[in-house]
Amino acid sequence: MHRVKVRVVEDALDANNTIARANRDDFDRHDVTVVNLMSAPGAGKTTLLERVLGGLGDVRAGVLEGDVQGSYDADRLASLHVPVTQLNTDNGFGGECHLDANMVRSALPALPLGEIDLLVIENVGNLVCPAEFHVGEDARIMVSSVTEGEDKPLKYPLMFRTCELVLVNKIDLLPHLEFDMERFLHHLEAVHPGVPRMLVSARTGEGIDAFRDWLLELPARREVPA
Amino acid sequence: MHRVKVRVVEDALDANNTIARANRDDFDRHDVTVVNLMSAPGAGKTTLLERVLGGLGDVRAGVLEGDVQGSYDADRLASLHVPVTQLNTDNGFGGECHLDANMVRSALPALPLGEIDLLVIENVGNLVCPAEFHVGEDARIMVSSVTEGEDKPLKYPLMFRTCELVLVNKIDLLPHLEFDMERFLHHLEAVHPGVPRMLVSARTGEGIDAFRDWLLELPARREVPA
């Protein structure tokens, strides 16, 4: 990469981080815990949210849906009766492949921050660029479906390295795949040693209680001084 | 999007197209047909190549492997005894999420263009940006796995719109999924009316002969005057 290009990229990420901190301040002012949910296309992010957001008890959740185009996932979540805000990235180009801090910032006026405790930002389905852009979140969760193969941590290391939790989804399909879980977890450990991981099936509900507990405990973990 | 940003993006795509034409000239000079193979991560591109490249008869194939990091797929293809060149996009940043014409151009000296008839460029797994960057290819093939869900043409329309062939992969898993093929094909038709599509399983080999025939007929189609 040419030095000029590296400089432009570094400047862009600096600017992004500045805006991410402003988002963070706004979230803090409203005492909202924020999760950035990332995965490849079709790994099951929305189905996981359908499973988990209904059972959060007193914790009031909201969703910011990032998509290149359309409101397909937001429409699916409408039946949950949680506030869902759509954010499309296709403004004036083929479409941005990720959310950045400024896009999230532009959606803040549409988010009912005073009425929620937990905001889940469902990022654009992509294993590369979303990992490069912080948006002001407290934690990053990445979903990896067993149908994608065991090699994904090795091929997309930054994504697996920058998250606080890995959900290994679609484990109901394991009997029908040649997926070697031990090998996947070995690759994951090589890329991000010790990262918490949960084996789940958004379809059958297996493992979802543990994921829900993790979400419910997140605000408390966030407040523990470093 | 601000007008300045739109302008920068348009300039970048203009520059990309200029370099793509230079690549195209080099491929033509060596009479090499070039396919740009695209999909989400884990849709089965490499397994498809493992299936199809061994049986091309007199057509000598080569592969350019695009990955953010590593040579995992190139290593898998080594047993096929076709020339495989690795192209990594992680130079100096978290990694580019797509191949562009200039990256492919930088790999040309390592490609044995005089010794192959068909070059398959396996793009980075991503349903957004690869569609925006031509690299000098004759045809684009995109692979959509049934495990990703029926909604993908609606959510990533540019990718489905810019390709000459859609391979719907992993159909061996259909009995274990709630995937509605009719609905998927309806969405595909809405986004790219009439695009050729084939239902395949890289694992079982179902539908692979038709894909191989399509590849073998590509040079002839290419030479038909418009």
CSV table of C-alpha atoms in Angstrom, one decimal:
chain,number,residue,atom,x,y,z
A,1,MET,CA,0.0,0.0,0.0
A,2,HIS,CA,1.4,3.4,-0.9
A,3,ARG,CA,2.2,5.7,2.1
A,4,VAL,CA,-0.3,8.3,1.0
A,5,LYS,CA,-3.0,5.8,1.1
A,6,VAL,CA,-2.0,4.5,4.5
A,7,ARG,CA,-2.1,8.1,5.7
A,8,VAL,CA,-5.6,8.7,4.3
A,9,VAL,CA,-6.8,5.5,5.9
A,10,GLU,CA,-5.3,6.4,9.3
A,11,ASP,CA,-6.8,9.8,9.2
A,12,ALA,CA,-10.2,8.3,8.4
A,13,LEU,CA,-9.9,5.9,11.3
A,14,ASP,CA,-8.9,8.7,13.6
A,15,ALA,CA,-11.9,10.7,12.6
A,16,ASN,CA,-14.1,7.7,13.1
A,17,ASN,CA,-12.8,7.1,16.6
A,18,THR,CA,-13.5,10.8,17.5
A,19,ILE,CA,-17.1,10.4,16.4
A,20,ALA,CA,-17.3,7.0,18.2
A,21,ARG,CA,-16.3,8.7,21.4
A,22,ALA,CA,-19.1,11.3,20.9
A,23,ASN,CA,-21.6,8.5,20.4
A,24,ARG,CA,-20.2,6.8,23.5
A,25,ASP,CA,-20.8,10.0,25.5
A,26,ASP,CA,-24.4,10.2,24.3
A,27,PHE,CA,-25.0,6.5,25.2
A,28,ASP,CA,-23.4,7.0,28.7
A,29,ARG,CA,-25.6,10.1,29.3
A,30,HIS,CA,-28.6,8.0,28.8
A,31,ASP,CA,-27.1,4.9,30.6
A,32,VAL,CA,-27.6,2.8,27.5
A,33,THR,CA,-25.4,-0.3,27.0
A,34,VAL,CA,-24.5,-0.8,23.4
A,35,VAL,CA,-23.6,-4.0,21.6
A,36,ASN,CA,-22.2,-4.2,18.0
A,37,LEU,CA,-23.4,-7.4,16.5
A,38,MET,CA,-21.4,-8.6,13.5
A,39,SER,CA,-21.2,-11.6,11.1
A,40,ALA,CA,-21.0,-12.7,7.5
A,41,PRO,CA,-24.3,-12.5,5.5
A,42,GLY,CA,-26.8,-15.1,6.6
A,43,ALA,CA,-25.1,-16.2,9.8
A,44,GLY,CA,-28.3,-15.7,11.8
A,45,LYS,CA,-27.9,-12.3,13.5
A,46,THR,CA,-31.6,-11.4,13.1
A,47,THR,CA,-32.9,-14.8,14.1
A,48,LEU,CA,-30.7,-14.7,17.2
A,49,LEU,CA,-32.3,-11.3,18.1
A,50,GLU,CA,-35.8,-12.7,17.5
A,51,ARG,CA,-34.9,-15.4,20.0
A,52,VAL,CA,-33.3,-13.3,22.7
A,53,LEU,CA,-34.9,-9.9,22.7
A,54,GLY,CA,-38.3,-11.1,23.9
A,55,GLY,CA,-37.0,-12.4,27.2
A,56,LEU,CA,-34.9,-9.7,28.7
A,57,GLY,CA,-37.3,-8.9,31.6
A,58,ASP,CA,-36.9,-5.4,32.9
A,59,VAL,CA,-34.2,-4.6,30.5
A,60,ARG,CA,-35.7,-2.5,27.7
A,61,ALA,CA,-34.0,-3.2,24.4
A,62,GLY,CA,-33.8,-1.4,21.1
A,63,VAL,CA,-32.3,-2.3,17.8
A,64,LEU,CA,-30.4,-0.3,15.1
A,65,GLU,CA,-30.6,-2.2,11.9
A,66,GLY,CA,-27.7,-1.7,9.5
A,67,ASP,CA,-28.3,-2.8,5.9
A,68,VAL,CA,-27.1,-1.8,2.5
A,69,GLN,CA,-30.7,-1.6,1.3
A,70,GLY,CA,-34.2,-2.3,2.4
A,71,SER,CA,-35.7,-2.9,5.8
A,72,TYR,CA,-36.2,-6.7,5.6
A,73,ASP,CA,-34.6,-7.5,9.0
A,74,ALA,CA,-36.3,-4.5,10.7
A,75,ASP,CA,-39.7,-5.7,9.5
A,76,ARG,CA,-38.9,-9.2,10.9
A,77,LEU,CA,-38.2,-7.7,14.3
A,78,ALA,CA,-41.3,-5.5,14.4
A,79,SER,CA,-43.4,-8.3,16.0
A,80,LEU,CA,-41.1,-8.2,19.1
A,81,HIS,CA,-42.5,-4.8,20.1
A,82,VAL,CA,-39.0,-3.2,20.7
A,83,PRO,CA,-38.1,0.0,19.0
A,84,VAL,CA,-36.2,-0.7,15.7
A,85,THR,CA,-34.5,2.0,13.7
A,86,GLN,CA,-33.4,1.3,10.1
A,87,LEU,CA,-30.1,2.6,8.9
A,88,ASN,CA,-29.3,2.1,5.2
A,89,THR,CA,-25.8,2.5,3.8
A,90,ASP,CA,-26.6,2.7,0.1
A,91,ASN,CA,-26.7,6.5,-0.1
A,92,GLY,CA,-25.3,7.6,-3.5
A,93,PHE,CA,-23.0,4.6,-4.2
A,94,GLY,CA,-23.2,0.8,-4.5
A,95,GLY,CA,-23.5,0.8,-0.8
A,96,GLU,CA,-21.1,0.9,2.2
A,97,CYS,CA,-20.2,-2.6,3.4
A,98,HIS,CA,-20.1,-1.6,7.1
A,99,LEU,CA,-21.5,0.9,9.6
A,100,ASP,CA,-19.1,3.6,10.8
A,101,ALA,CA,-19.4,6.0,13.8
A,102,ASN,CA,-20.8,8.8,11.7
A,103,MET,CA,-23.6,6.7,10.2
A,104,VAL,CA,-24.6,5.6,13.7
A,105,ARG,CA,-24.3,9.2,14.8
A,106,SER,CA,-26.7,10.2,12.0
A,107,ALA,CA,-29.2,7.7,13.4
A,108,LEU,CA,-29.1,8.9,17.0
A,109,PRO,CA,-31.9,11.4,16.7
A,110,ALA,CA,-34.2,8.6,15.6
A,111,LEU,CA,-33.2,6.3,18.6
A,112,PRO,CA,-35.3,6.5,21.8
A,113,LEU,CA,-32.2,6.5,24.0
A,114,GLY,CA,-34.2,7.7,27.0
A,115,GLU,CA,-36.5,4.7,26.8
A,116,ILE,CA,-34.0,1.9,26.4
A,117,ASP,CA,-31.3,0.2,28.5
A,118,LEU,CA,-29.7,-1.9,25.8
A,119,LEU,CA,-29.1,-1.0,22.2
A,120,VAL,CA,-28.1,-3.8,19.8
A,121,ILE,CA,-26.6,-2.5,16.6
A,122,GLU,CA,-26.9,-5.1,13.9
A,123,ASN,CA,-24.1,-4.4,11.5
A,124,VAL,CA,-24.0,-5.1,7.7
A,125,GLY,CA,-23.2,-8.7,7.0
A,126,ASN,CA,-19.4,-8.7,6.3
A,127,LEU,CA,-16.4,-10.2,8.0
A,128,VAL,CA,-13.9,-7.6,7.0
A,129,CYS,CA,-14.6,-3.8,7.3
A,130,PRO,CA,-17.1,-3.8,10.3
A,131,ALA,CA,-14.2,-4.9,12.5
A,132,GLU,CA,-12.3,-1.8,11.5
A,133,PHE,CA,-14.8,0.8,12.6
A,134,HIS,CA,-15.8,1.4,16.2
A,135,VAL,CA,-19.2,3.0,16.6
A,136,GLY,CA,-19.2,3.8,20.3
A,137,GLU,CA,-20.2,0.3,21.5
A,138,ASP,CA,-19.5,-1.3,24.9
A,139,ALA,CA,-19.0,-4.8,23.4
A,140,ARG,CA,-18.7,-6.6,20.1
A,141,ILE,CA,-20.4,-9.9,19.5
A,142,MET,CA,-19.6,-11.8,16.3
A,143,VAL,CA,-21.7,-14.7,15.0
A,144,SER,CA,-20.0,-17.4,13.1
A,145,SER,CA,-22.2,-20.1,11.5
A,146,VAL,CA,-20.9,-23.7,11.4
A,147,THR,CA,-22.1,-23.8,7.7
A,148,GLU,CA,-19.3,-21.3,6.9
A,149,GLY,CA,-16.5,-23.8,7.7
A,150,GLU,CA,-13.7,-24.1,10.3
A,151,ASP,CA,-11.3,-21.8,8.5
A,152,LYS,CA,-13.0,-18.5,9.1
A,153,PRO,CA,-10.9,-17.4,12.2
A,154,LEU,CA,-7.8,-17.8,10.1
A,155,LYS,CA,-9.2,-16.0,7.0
A,156,TYR,CA,-10.8,-13.1,8.9
A,157,PRO,CA,-8.6,-12.7,12.0
A,158,LEU,CA,-9.3,-9.1,12.8
A,159,MET,CA,-13.1,-9.8,13.1
A,160,PHE,CA,-12.5,-12.7,15.5
A,161,ARG,CA,-9.8,-10.7,17.4
A,162,THR,CA,-11.8,-7.6,18.1
A,163,CYS,CA,-14.9,-9.1,19.7
A,164,GLU,CA,-15.8,-9.8,23.3
A,165,LEU,CA,-18.0,-12.9,22.5
A,166,VAL,CA,-18.2,-15.4,19.7
A,167,LEU,CA,-21.5,-17.1,19.1
A,168,VAL,CA,-21.1,-20.3,17.0
A,169,ASN,CA,-24.5,-20.6,15.5
A,170,LYS,CA,-26.5,-23.2,13.6
A,171,ILE,CA,-25.2,-26.1,15.7
A,172,ASP,CA,-28.5,-27.9,14.9
A,173,LEU,CA,-27.0,-28.5,11.4
A,174,LEU,CA,-23.8,-30.2,12.7
A,175,PRO,CA,-25.1,-33.8,12.1
A,176,HIS,CA,-25.4,-32.8,8.4
A,177,LEU,CA,-22.0,-31.1,7.9
A,178,GLU,CA,-18.4,-32.1,7.9
A,179,PHE,CA,-17.6,-29.3,10.3
A,180,ASP,CA,-14.9,-30.2,12.9
A,181,MET,CA,-15.8,-28.1,16.0
A,182,GLU,CA,-12.5,-28.9,17.7
A,183,ARG,CA,-10.6,-27.6,14.7
A,184,PHE,CA,-12.7,-24.4,14.6
A,185,LEU,CA,-12.1,-23.8,18.3
A,186,HIS,CA,-8.4,-24.4,17.8
A,187,HIS,CA,-8.3,-21.8,15.1
A,188,LEU,CA,-10.3,-19.4,17.2
A,189,GLU,CA,-8.0,-19.9,20.1
A,190,ALA,CA,-5.0,-19.2,17.9
A,191,VAL,CA,-6.5,-15.9,16.7
A,192,HIS,CA,-8.1,-14.7,20.0
A,193,PRO,CA,-6.9,-16.7,23.0
A,194,GLY,CA,-9.5,-17.1,25.7
A,195,VAL,CA,-12.3,-15.2,24.0
A,196,PRO,CA,-15.7,-16.3,25.5
A,197,ARG,CA,-17.6,-18.5,23.0
A,198,MET,CA,-21.0,-20.1,23.1
A,199,LEU,CA,-22.4,-22.8,20.9
A,200,VAL,CA,-25.9,-21.9,20.0
A,201,SER,CA,-28.8,-22.6,17.6
A,202,ALA,CA,-31.1,-19.7,16.9
A,203,ARG,CA,-33.4,-22.1,15.3
A,204,THR,CA,-33.9,-24.6,18.1
A,205,GLY,CA,-33.1,-22.2,21.0
A,206,GLU,CA,-30.1,-24.3,22.2
A,207,GLY,CA,-27.6,-22.2,24.1
A,208,ILE,CA,-29.8,-19.1,23.9
A,209,ASP,CA,-30.3,-18.8,27.7
A,210,ALA,CA,-26.5,-18.4,28.2
A,211,PHE,CA,-26.4,-15.7,25.5
A,212,ARG,CA,-29.3,-13.9,27.1
A,213,ASP,CA,-27.6,-14.1,30.6
A,214,TRP,CA,-24.4,-12.7,29.0
A,215,LEU,CA,-26.4,-9.7,27.6
A,216,LEU,CA,-28.2,-9.1,30.9
A,217,GLU,CA,-24.9,-9.1,32.8
A,218,LEU,CA,-23.2,-6.7,30.3
A,219,PRO,CA,-24.2,-3.4,32.0
A,220,ALA,CA,-22.7,-4.6,35.4
A,221,ARG,CA,-19.5,-5.7,33.7
A,222,ARG,CA,-19.3,-2.4,32.0
A,223,GLU,CA,-19.4,-0.5,35.3
A,224,VAL,CA,-16.6,-2.4,37.0
A,225,PRO,CA,-13.7,0.0,37.2
A,226,ALA,CA,-10.6,-1.1,35.2
B,1,MET,CA,-23.4,11.2,1.1
B,2,HIS,CA,-21.6,14.5,0.7
B,3,ARG,CA,-20.9,15.6,-2.9
B,4,VAL,CA,-17.2,15.6,-2.3
B,5,LYS,CA,-17.3,12.0,-1.1
B,6,VAL,CA,-19.3,11.0,-4.1
B,7,ARG,CA,-16.8,12.7,-6.4
B,8,VAL,CA,-13.9,10.9,-4.7
B,9,VAL,CA,-15.7,7.6,-5.0
B,10,GLU,CA,-16.5,8.2,-8.7
B,11,ASP,CA,-12.8,9.1,-9.4
B,12,ALA,CA,-11.7,5.9,-7.7
B,13,LEU,CA,-14.0,3.8,-9.8
B,14,ASP,CA,-12.9,5.6,-13.0
B,15,ALA,CA,-9.3,4.8,-12.1
B,16,ASN,CA,-10.3,1.2,-11.4
B,17,ASN,CA,-12.0,0.8,-14.7
B,18,THR,CA,-9.0,2.2,-16.6
B,19,ILE,CA,-6.8,-0.4,-14.9
B,20,ALA,CA,-9.4,-3.2,-15.5
B,21,ARG,CA,-9.2,-2.4,-19.2
B,22,ALA,CA,-5.4,-2.7,-19.1
B,23,ASN,CA,-5.8,-6.1,-17.4
B,24,ARG,CA,-8.4,-7.1,-20.1
B,25,ASP,CA,-5.9,-6.2,-22.8
B,26,ASP,CA,-3.3,-8.5,-21.2
B,27,PHE,CA,-5.7,-11.3,-20.9
B,28,ASP,CA,-6.8,-10.9,-24.5
B,29,ARG,CA,-3.2,-10.9,-25.7
B,30,HIS,CA,-2.8,-14.3,-24.2
B,31,ASP,CA,-6.3,-15.5,-25.2
B,32,VAL,CA,-7.2,-16.2,-21.5
B,33,THR,CA,-10.9,-16.2,-20.5
B,34,VAL,CA,-11.3,-14.7,-17.0
B,35,VAL,CA,-14.0,-15.4,-14.4
B,36,ASN,CA,-14.5,-13.4,-11.3
B,37,LEU,CA,-15.9,-15.7,-8.6
B,38,MET,CA,-17.7,-14.0,-5.7
B,39,SER,CA,-19.8,-14.9,-2.7
B,40,ALA,CA,-20.2,-14.4,1.0
B,41,PRO,CA,-17.6,-16.0,3.3
B,42,GLY,CA,-18.1,-19.8,3.5
B,43,ALA,CA,-20.5,-20.1,0.6
B,44,GLY,CA,-18.3,-22.8,-1.0
B,45,LYS,CA,-16.3,-21.1,-3.7
B,46,THR,CA,-13.1,-23.1,-3.1
B,47,THR,CA,-15.0,-26.5,-2.8
B,48,LEU,CA,-16.7,-25.7,-6.1
B,49,LEU,CA,-13.3,-25.1,-7.7
B,50,GLU,CA,-12.0,-28.4,-6.2
B,51,ARG,CA,-15.0,-30.1,-7.9
B,52,VAL,CA,-14.8,-28.5,-11.3
B,53,LEU,CA,-11.2,-27.6,-12.2
B,54,GLY,CA,-10.1,-31.2,-12.4
B,55,GLY,CA,-12.4,-32.1,-15.3
B,56,LEU,CA,-11.9,-29.4,-17.8
B,57,GLY,CA,-10.2,-31.6,-20.4
B,58,ASP,CA,-8.0,-29.6,-22.8
B,59,VAL,CA,-8.8,-26.3,-21.2
B,60,ARG,CA,-5.9,-25.3,-19.0
B,61,ALA,CA,-7.1,-23.5,-15.9
B,62,GLY,CA,-5.3,-21.3,-13.4
B,63,VAL,CA,-6.5,-19.7,-10.2
B,64,LEU,CA,-5.9,-16.3,-8.5
B,65,GLU,CA,-6.8,-16.6,-4.9
B,66,GLY,CA,-7.9,-13.4,-3.2
B,67,ASP,CA,-7.8,-13.4,0.6
B,68,VAL,CA,-7.4,-10.9,3.4
B,69,GLN,CA,-4.7,-13.1,4.9
B,70,GLY,CA,-3.1,-16.5,4.6
B,71,SER,CA,-3.1,-19.0,1.8
B,72,TYR,CA,-5.6,-21.5,3.2
B,73,ASP,CA,-7.6,-21.9,0.0
B,74,ALA,CA,-4.6,-21.9,-2.3
B,75,ASP,CA,-3.1,-24.7,-0.2
B,76,ARG,CA,-6.4,-26.7,-0.6
B,77,LEU,CA,-6.2,-26.3,-4.4
B,78,ALA,CA,-2.6,-27.4,-4.7
B,79,SER,CA,-3.6,-31.0,-5.1
B,80,LEU,CA,-5.4,-30.1,-8.4
B,81,HIS,CA,-2.1,-29.5,-10.1
B,82,VAL,CA,-3.3,-26.2,-11.6
B,83,PRO,CA,-1.2,-23.0,-11.2
B,84,VAL,CA,-2.5,-21.1,-8.2
B,85,THR,CA,-1.3,-17.6,-7.3
B,86,GLN,CA,-2.1,-16.1,-3.9
B,87,LEU,CA,-3.1,-12.4,-3.6
B,88,ASN,CA,-3.5,-11.0,0.0
B,89,THR,CA,-5.2,-7.8,0.6
B,90,ASP,CA,-4.0,-7.1,4.2
B,91,ASN,CA,-1.2,-4.8,3.2
B,92,GLY,CA,-0.7,-2.1,5.8
B,93,PHE,CA,-4.3,-2.0,7.1
B,94,GLY,CA,-7.0,-4.3,8.6
B,95,GLY,CA,-7.3,-5.6,5.1
B,96,GLU,CA,-9.2,-4.7,1.9
B,97,CYS,CA,-12.6,-6.4,1.7
B,98,HIS,CA,-12.4,-7.0,-2.1
B,99,LEU,CA,-10.1,-7.3,-5.0
B,100,ASP,CA,-9.7,-4.3,-7.3
B,101,ALA,CA,-8.2,-4.0,-10.7
B,102,ASN,CA,-4.9,-2.7,-9.4
B,103,MET,CA,-4.4,-5.6,-7.0
B,104,VAL,CA,-5.1,-8.0,-9.8
B,105,ARG,CA,-2.7,-6.1,-12.0
B,106,SER,CA,0.0,-6.4,-9.3
B,107,ALA,CA,-0.4,-10.2,-9.5
B,108,LEU,CA,-0.2,-10.4,-13.3
B,109,PRO,CA,3.6,-11.0,-13.4
B,110,ALA,CA,3.1,-14.1,-11.1
B,111,LEU,CA,0.4,-15.5,-13.4
B,112,PRO,CA,1.4,-18.0,-16.1
B,113,LEU,CA,-0.9,-16.3,-18.7
B,114,GLY,CA,0.9,-18.0,-21.6
B,115,GLU,CA,0.2,-21.4,-20.2
B,116,ILE,CA,-3.5,-21.2,-19.3
B,117,ASP,CA,-6.8,-20.8,-21.2
B,118,LEU,CA,-9.1,-20.0,-18.2
B,119,LEU,CA,-8.3,-17.9,-15.2
B,120,VAL,CA,-10.6,-18.1,-12.2
B,121,ILE,CA,-10.2,-15.2,-9.8
B,122,GLU,CA,-11.6,-16.2,-6.4
B,123,ASN,CA,-12.5,-12.9,-4.8
B,124,VAL,CA,-12.6,-12.1,-1.0
B,125,GLY,CA,-15.7,-13.4,0.6
B,126,ASN,CA,-18.0,-10.4,0.7
B,127,LEU,CA,-21.4,-9.6,-0.8
B,128,VAL,CA,-20.9,-5.8,-1.1
B,129,CYS,CA,-17.7,-4.3,-2.4
B,130,PRO,CA,-16.4,-7.0,-4.8
B,131,ALA,CA,-19.4,-6.1,-7.0
B,132,GLU,CA,-18.3,-2.5,-7.3
B,133,PHE,CA,-14.8,-3.3,-8.7
B,134,HIS,CA,-14.3,-4.8,-12.2
B,135,VAL,CA,-10.9,-6.5,-12.5
B,136,GLY,CA,-10.9,-7.1,-16.3
B,137,GLU,CA,-13.0,-10.3,-16.2
B,138,ASP,CA,-15.2,-11.7,-19.0
B,139,ALA,CA,-17.8,-13.0,-16.6
B,140,ARG,CA,-18.9,-12.8,-13.0
B,141,ILE,CA,-20.2,-15.8,-11.2
B,142,MET,CA,-21.7,-15.4,-7.7
B,143,VAL,CA,-22.3,-18.2,-5.3
B,144,SER,CA,-25.2,-18.0,-2.9
B,145,SER,CA,-25.5,-20.8,-0.3
B,146,VAL,CA,-29.0,-21.9,0.7
B,147,THR,CA,-27.8,-21.7,4.4
B,148,GLU,CA,-27.6,-17.9,4.0
B,149,GLY,CA,-31.4,-17.6,3.6
B,150,GLU,CA,-33.8,-16.5,0.9
B,151,ASP,CA,-33.5,-12.8,1.5
B,152,LYS,CA,-30.0,-12.3,0.2
B,153,PRO,CA,-30.9,-10.9,-3.3
B,154,LEU,CA,-33.0,-8.2,-1.7
B,155,LYS,CA,-30.3,-7.3,0.8
B,156,TYR,CA,-27.3,-7.3,-1.6
B,157,PRO,CA,-28.9,-6.4,-4.9
B,158,LEU,CA,-25.8,-5.1,-6.7
B,159,MET,CA,-23.9,-8.4,-6.3
B,160,PHE,CA,-26.8,-10.4,-7.7
B,161,ARG,CA,-27.4,-7.8,-10.5
B,162,THR,CA,-23.8,-7.6,-11.8
B,163,CYS,CA,-23.2,-11.3,-12.4
B,164,GLU,CA,-23.7,-13.5,-15.5
B,165,LEU,CA,-24.4,-16.7,-13.5
B,166,VAL,CA,-25.8,-17.5,-10.0
B,167,LEU,CA,-24.8,-20.8,-8.4
B,168,VAL,CA,-27.2,-21.7,-5.6
B,169,ASN,CA,-24.9,-24.0,-3.6
B,170,LYS,CA,-25.3,-26.5,-0.7
B,171,ILE,CA,-28.6,-27.9,-2.0
B,172,ASP,CA,-27.8,-31.2,-0.2
B,173,LEU,CA,-28.7,-29.3,3.0
B,174,LEU,CA,-32.2,-28.3,1.8
B,175,PRO,CA,-33.9,-31.2,3.7
B,176,HIS,CA,-32.5,-29.8,7.0
B,177,LEU,CA,-33.3,-26.1,6.4
B,178,GLU,CA,-36.4,-23.9,6.2
B,179,PHE,CA,-35.2,-22.5,3.0
B,180,ASP,CA,-37.9,-21.7,0.4
B,181,MET,CA,-36.3,-22.1,-3.0
B,182,GLU,CA,-39.3,-20.6,-4.8
B,183,ARG,CA,-39.1,-17.5,-2.7
B,184,PHE,CA,-35.3,-17.2,-3.2
B,185,LEU,CA,-35.7,-17.5,-7.0
B,186,HIS,CA,-38.6,-15.0,-6.9
B,187,HIS,CA,-36.3,-12.5,-5.1
B,188,LEU,CA,-33.5,-13.2,-7.6
B,189,GLU,CA,-35.8,-12.6,-10.5
B,190,ALA,CA,-36.9,-9.3,-9.0
B,191,VAL,CA,-33.3,-8.1,-8.8
B,192,HIS,CA,-31.9,-9.6,-12.0
B,193,PRO,CA,-34.6,-10.9,-14.3
B,194,GLY,CA,-33.6,-13.8,-16.4
B,195,VAL,CA,-30.0,-14.3,-15.0
B,196,PRO,CA,-28.9,-17.9,-15.6
B,197,ARG,CA,-28.9,-19.9,-12.3
B,198,MET,CA,-27.9,-23.4,-11.4
B,199,LEU,CA,-28.8,-25.4,-8.3
B,200,VAL,CA,-25.6,-27.2,-7.2
B,201,SER,CA,-24.0,-29.1,-4.3
B,202,ALA,CA,-20.2,-28.8,-4.2
B,203,ARG,CA,-20.3,-31.6,-1.6
B,204,THR,CA,-22.2,-34.2,-3.5
B,205,GLY,CA,-21.4,-33.0,-7.0
B,206,GLU,CA,-25.0,-32.5,-8.0
B,207,GLY,CA,-25.3,-29.9,-10.8
B,208,ILE,CA,-21.6,-29.6,-11.2
B,209,ASP,CA,-21.6,-31.0,-14.8
B,210,ALA,CA,-23.8,-28.1,-15.9
B,211,PHE,CA,-21.5,-25.6,-14.2
B,212,ARG,CA,-18.5,-27.2,-15.9
B,213,ASP,CA,-20.2,-27.0,-19.3
B,214,TRP,CA,-21.0,-23.4,-18.7
B,215,LEU,CA,-17.3,-22.7,-18.0
B,216,LEU,CA,-16.2,-24.6,-21.1
B,217,GLU,CA,-18.5,-22.7,-23.3
B,218,LEU,CA,-17.5,-19.3,-22.0
B,219,PRO,CA,-14.6,-18.7,-24.4
B,220,ALA,CA,-17.0,-19.3,-27.4
B,221,ARG,CA,-19.6,-17.0,-26.0
B,222,ARG,CA,-17.0,-14.4,-25.4
B,223,GLU,CA,-16.0,-14.4,-29.1
B,224,VAL,CA,-19.5,-14.0,-30.5
B,225,PRO,CA,-19.6,-10.4,-31.9
B,226,ALA,CA,-22.1,-8.2,-30.1
